[in-house]
Short mmCIF file of C-alpha atoms in Angstrom, two decimals:
data_model
loop_
_atom_site.label_atom_id
_atom_site.label_comp_id
_atom_site.label_asym_id
_atom_site.label_seq_id
_atom_site.Cartn_x
_atom_site.Cartn_y
_atom_site.Cartn_z
CA SER A 43 -9.87 158.77 43.16
CA ILE A 44 -6.76 160.84 42.42
CA ASN A 45 -4.71 157.64 42.73
CA ASN A 46 -6.68 156.02 39.92
CA VAL A 47 -6.14 159.03 37.68
CA LEU A 48 -2.41 159.11 38.47
CA GLN A 49 -2.22 155.43 37.49
CA MET A 50 -4.21 155.76 34.24
CA SER A 51 -6.95 153.65 35.79
CA SER A 52 -9.85 156.11 35.96
CA GLY A 53 -12.16 153.79 34.03
CA VAL A 54 -13.31 156.55 31.67
CA SER A 55 -14.19 155.55 28.11
CA PHE A 56 -11.67 157.24 25.81
CA ASN A 57 -10.36 156.42 22.34
CA GLU A 58 -6.75 157.63 21.98
CA ASP A 59 -6.32 156.50 18.36
CA TYR A 60 -4.62 159.40 16.59
CA PHE A 61 -5.35 157.85 13.18
CA ASP A 62 -9.12 157.78 13.77
CA PRO A 63 -10.49 161.23 12.84
CA PHE A 64 -13.49 160.68 15.14
CA SER A 65 -11.52 159.42 18.15
CA ASP A 66 -11.79 161.22 21.47
CA ILE A 67 -8.21 162.44 21.28
CA ASN A 68 -8.88 164.05 17.90
CA MET A 69 -12.18 165.49 19.13
CA MET A 70 -10.10 167.13 21.84
CA GLY A 71 -7.91 168.61 19.10
CA TYR A 72 -10.94 170.00 17.31
CA THR A 73 -12.10 171.50 20.61
CA LEU A 74 -8.85 173.42 20.93
CA ALA A 75 -8.90 174.45 17.27
CA PHE A 76 -12.25 176.16 17.85
CA CYS A 77 -10.87 177.86 21.01
CA TRP A 78 -13.22 176.01 23.35
CA THR A 79 -11.88 175.14 26.78
CA ILE A 80 -10.05 171.95 27.69
CA ASP A 81 -11.92 171.99 31.03
CA ASP A 82 -15.30 171.72 29.31
CA PHE A 83 -14.03 168.94 27.07
CA VAL A 84 -12.72 166.91 30.01
CA MET A 85 -15.95 167.37 31.96
CA SER A 86 -17.92 166.08 28.95
CA LEU A 87 -16.26 162.66 29.29
CA THR A 88 -18.92 160.95 31.38
CA ASN A 89 -19.02 157.43 29.89
CA ARG A 90 -17.34 154.70 31.93
CA GLU A 91 -15.57 151.76 30.26
CA ASN A 92 -14.17 150.00 33.34
CA THR A 93 -14.56 150.07 37.09
CA PRO A 94 -12.07 152.66 38.41
CA GLY A 95 -8.87 151.12 39.70
CA THR A 96 -9.17 147.84 37.78
CA PHE A 97 -7.79 148.44 34.25
CA ASN A 98 -4.70 150.32 33.05
CA HIS A 99 -5.98 152.24 30.04
CA TYR A 100 -3.74 155.09 28.88
CA VAL A 101 -5.87 158.24 28.67
CA SER A 102 -4.20 161.60 28.14
CA MET A 103 -7.16 163.33 29.77
CA ASP A 104 -6.39 161.57 33.07
CA THR A 105 -3.25 163.71 33.21
CA GLN A 106 -5.32 166.78 32.33
CA VAL A 107 -7.58 166.03 35.29
CA ILE A 108 -4.51 166.02 37.55
CA GLY A 109 -3.64 169.47 36.20
CA MET A 110 -7.16 170.74 36.82
CA VAL A 111 -7.14 169.42 40.40
CA LEU A 112 -3.69 170.87 41.10
CA LYS A 113 -4.60 174.30 39.71
CA ARG A 114 -7.61 174.51 42.02
CA ALA A 115 -5.67 173.15 45.01
CA VAL A 116 -2.82 175.69 44.79
CA ASN A 117 -4.98 178.55 43.45
CA THR A 118 -2.50 179.56 40.77
CA SER A 119 -1.67 178.55 37.22
CA LEU A 120 0.31 175.38 36.55
CA SER A 121 3.03 177.46 34.88
CA GLU A 122 3.47 179.72 37.90
CA TYR A 123 3.42 176.78 40.29
CA MET A 124 5.96 174.82 38.24
CA GLU A 125 8.22 177.86 38.00
CA SER A 126 8.24 178.46 41.75
CA LYS A 127 8.40 174.84 42.92
CA LEU A 128 10.41 173.15 40.18
CA TRP A 129 11.89 175.13 37.32
CA SER A 130 13.64 177.80 39.40
CA ARG A 131 15.12 175.27 41.84
CA VAL A 132 16.22 172.14 39.98
CA GLY A 133 18.91 173.55 37.71
CA PHE A 134 17.28 173.63 34.29
CA ALA A 135 19.35 175.50 31.71
CA ASN A 136 16.54 176.96 29.60
CA SER A 137 13.02 178.31 29.80
CA ALA A 138 10.10 176.05 28.90
CA THR A 139 6.98 176.79 26.86
CA TRP A 140 3.58 175.41 27.84
CA VAL A 141 0.68 175.60 25.39
CA LEU A 142 -2.66 176.89 26.74
CA ASP A 143 -6.13 175.91 25.57
CA ASN A 144 -7.10 179.50 24.71
CA GLU A 145 -6.35 183.07 25.78
CA ALA A 146 -9.52 183.52 27.83
CA ASN A 147 -9.35 180.31 29.87
CA SER A 148 -5.53 180.07 29.86
CA MET A 149 -5.44 176.47 31.09
CA GLU A 150 -2.21 174.63 30.44
CA LEU A 151 -2.46 171.43 28.42
CA ALA A 152 -1.13 169.31 31.28
CA PHE A 153 -1.21 166.11 29.23
CA GLY A 154 1.52 167.36 26.88
CA ILE A 155 2.58 170.20 24.60
CA LEU A 156 5.31 171.26 27.03
CA GLY A 157 8.30 172.58 25.10
CA VAL A 158 11.51 171.61 26.91
CA THR A 159 15.03 171.11 25.55
CA THR A 160 16.43 167.59 25.42
CA ARG A 161 19.05 168.47 28.02
CA ASP A 162 16.43 169.79 30.43
CA TRP A 163 14.27 166.68 30.00
CA ALA A 164 17.37 164.76 31.06
CA VAL A 165 17.68 167.01 34.11
CA LEU A 166 14.10 166.08 35.03
CA GLY A 167 15.07 162.41 34.84
CA TRP A 168 18.16 163.23 36.92
CA LEU A 169 15.92 164.75 39.60
CA TYR A 170 14.14 161.40 39.94
CA LEU A 171 17.40 159.45 39.70
CA ASN A 172 18.58 161.64 42.57
CA GLN A 173 15.54 160.64 44.70
CA GLY A 174 13.89 164.03 44.31
CA ARG A 175 16.94 166.17 45.08
CA SER A 176 18.13 168.95 42.78
CA PRO A 177 21.05 167.77 40.64
CA SER A 178 22.58 171.25 40.90
CA THR A 179 22.19 172.06 44.60
CA GLY A 180 21.13 168.87 46.39
CA GLU A 181 18.01 170.61 47.70
CA ALA A 182 15.05 168.32 48.31
CA ILE A 183 12.52 169.31 45.64
CA VAL A 184 10.25 166.25 45.57
CA SER A 185 9.65 164.09 48.62
CA GLU A 186 11.76 160.92 48.54
CA ASP A 187 8.72 159.01 49.76
CA TRP A 188 6.71 160.33 46.82
CA VAL A 189 9.44 159.33 44.36
CA LYS A 190 9.45 155.78 45.72
CA GLU A 191 5.64 155.54 45.84
CA SER A 192 5.28 156.80 42.29
CA LEU A 193 7.51 154.02 40.93
CA VAL A 194 5.52 151.13 42.41
CA ALA A 195 2.99 149.00 40.52
CA ASP A 196 0.73 148.50 43.54
CA ALA A 197 -2.05 146.49 41.88
CA ALA A 198 -2.22 143.52 39.51
CA HIS A 199 -3.49 145.59 36.58
CA LEU A 200 -0.41 147.83 36.83
CA THR A 201 2.22 145.09 36.58
CA PRO A 202 4.21 144.38 33.41
CA GLY A 203 4.15 141.14 31.48
CA PRO A 204 1.88 139.20 29.09
CA GLN A 205 -0.04 137.68 32.02
CA ASN A 206 -1.63 141.09 32.66
CA VAL A 207 -4.81 141.14 30.58
CA MET A 208 -6.06 144.23 32.44
CA SER A 209 -3.74 146.65 30.67
CA ASP A 210 -3.57 148.13 27.19
CA TYR A 211 0.25 148.06 27.27
CA PRO A 212 1.37 145.10 29.40
CA THR A 213 4.93 145.36 28.09
CA PHE A 214 5.36 147.96 30.81
CA GLY A 215 4.04 148.36 34.31
CA TYR A 216 2.64 151.69 35.45
CA GLY A 217 3.14 153.91 38.48
CA TYR A 218 2.16 157.54 39.03
CA GLN A 219 2.48 158.80 35.44
CA TRP A 220 5.64 156.73 34.87
CA TRP A 221 6.01 153.61 32.73
CA LEU A 222 7.81 150.90 34.71
CA GLY A 223 10.24 148.51 33.04
CA SER A 224 10.14 144.82 33.80
CA SER A 225 12.67 142.89 35.87
CA ASP A 226 15.57 141.21 34.04
CA HIS A 227 14.87 138.07 36.05
CA ASP A 228 11.08 137.97 35.80
CA PRO A 229 9.22 139.93 33.07
CA SER A 230 6.03 139.74 35.15
CA LEU A 231 7.60 141.92 37.86
CA PRO A 232 8.63 145.59 37.70
CA GLY A 233 12.36 146.28 37.54
CA SER A 234 14.17 149.42 38.61
CA ASP A 235 14.08 151.24 35.24
CA PHE A 236 11.28 153.67 34.41
CA ALA A 237 10.38 156.09 31.65
CA ALA A 238 8.18 158.93 30.47
CA ILE A 239 7.15 158.12 26.90
CA GLY A 240 5.52 160.48 24.40
CA VAL A 241 3.18 159.55 21.57
CA TYR A 242 5.77 160.41 18.91
CA GLY A 243 8.62 158.40 20.41
CA GLN A 244 10.06 161.06 22.69
CA MET A 245 11.30 159.53 25.93
CA VAL A 246 12.97 160.19 29.26
CA TYR A 247 14.46 156.83 30.30
CA VAL A 248 15.94 156.42 33.77
CA SER A 249 17.97 153.41 34.88
CA LEU A 250 18.55 153.26 38.62
CA SER A 251 20.74 150.18 38.31
CA LEU A 252 23.06 151.69 35.70
CA ILE A 253 22.69 155.27 37.03
CA HIS A 254 21.93 156.43 33.49
CA ILE A 255 19.38 158.82 31.98
#
């Protein structure tokens, strides 16, 4: 289901070890280097490692699937959709750059490779801190219900804490594409802080309790 993909729980078998030259994530890189399409690569991932919705296994291609679904649902490119629904309305200071798989297919790499200034990444965090309302105008950009739903660990395998053996990264919980921090009072429960974390240490960290980004 789309929920499982949003929660990195698709069950697909995928090796995201960047130091293994034969890992799936590096095979994806070779695919792009030879100008093949990201769509074909994603659709080649047919092996299942876990039952969907039972194990939190971080897979970049889960995010790519969301991009593929969204592109077909709105019948326009992700860049055009983001410009009209988000970038032109939130109050970002600069343009962004999104890498495509190749010129012919022109599919955005939804799982990453989005060039945004540090200040504008903070504005994105501010949008969520502001319950989906534009920091610059107060306009409702993202549904408040969606914001709340996306920050909930709604199954045992999505909760933080060492007791969770059904997650690759139990230090954090997981929502809809957000890492969820643990509670100060009980590390086995999600707290109010959440973050977007990149593979090279880049991070958007949002603290609802401290009202900090």
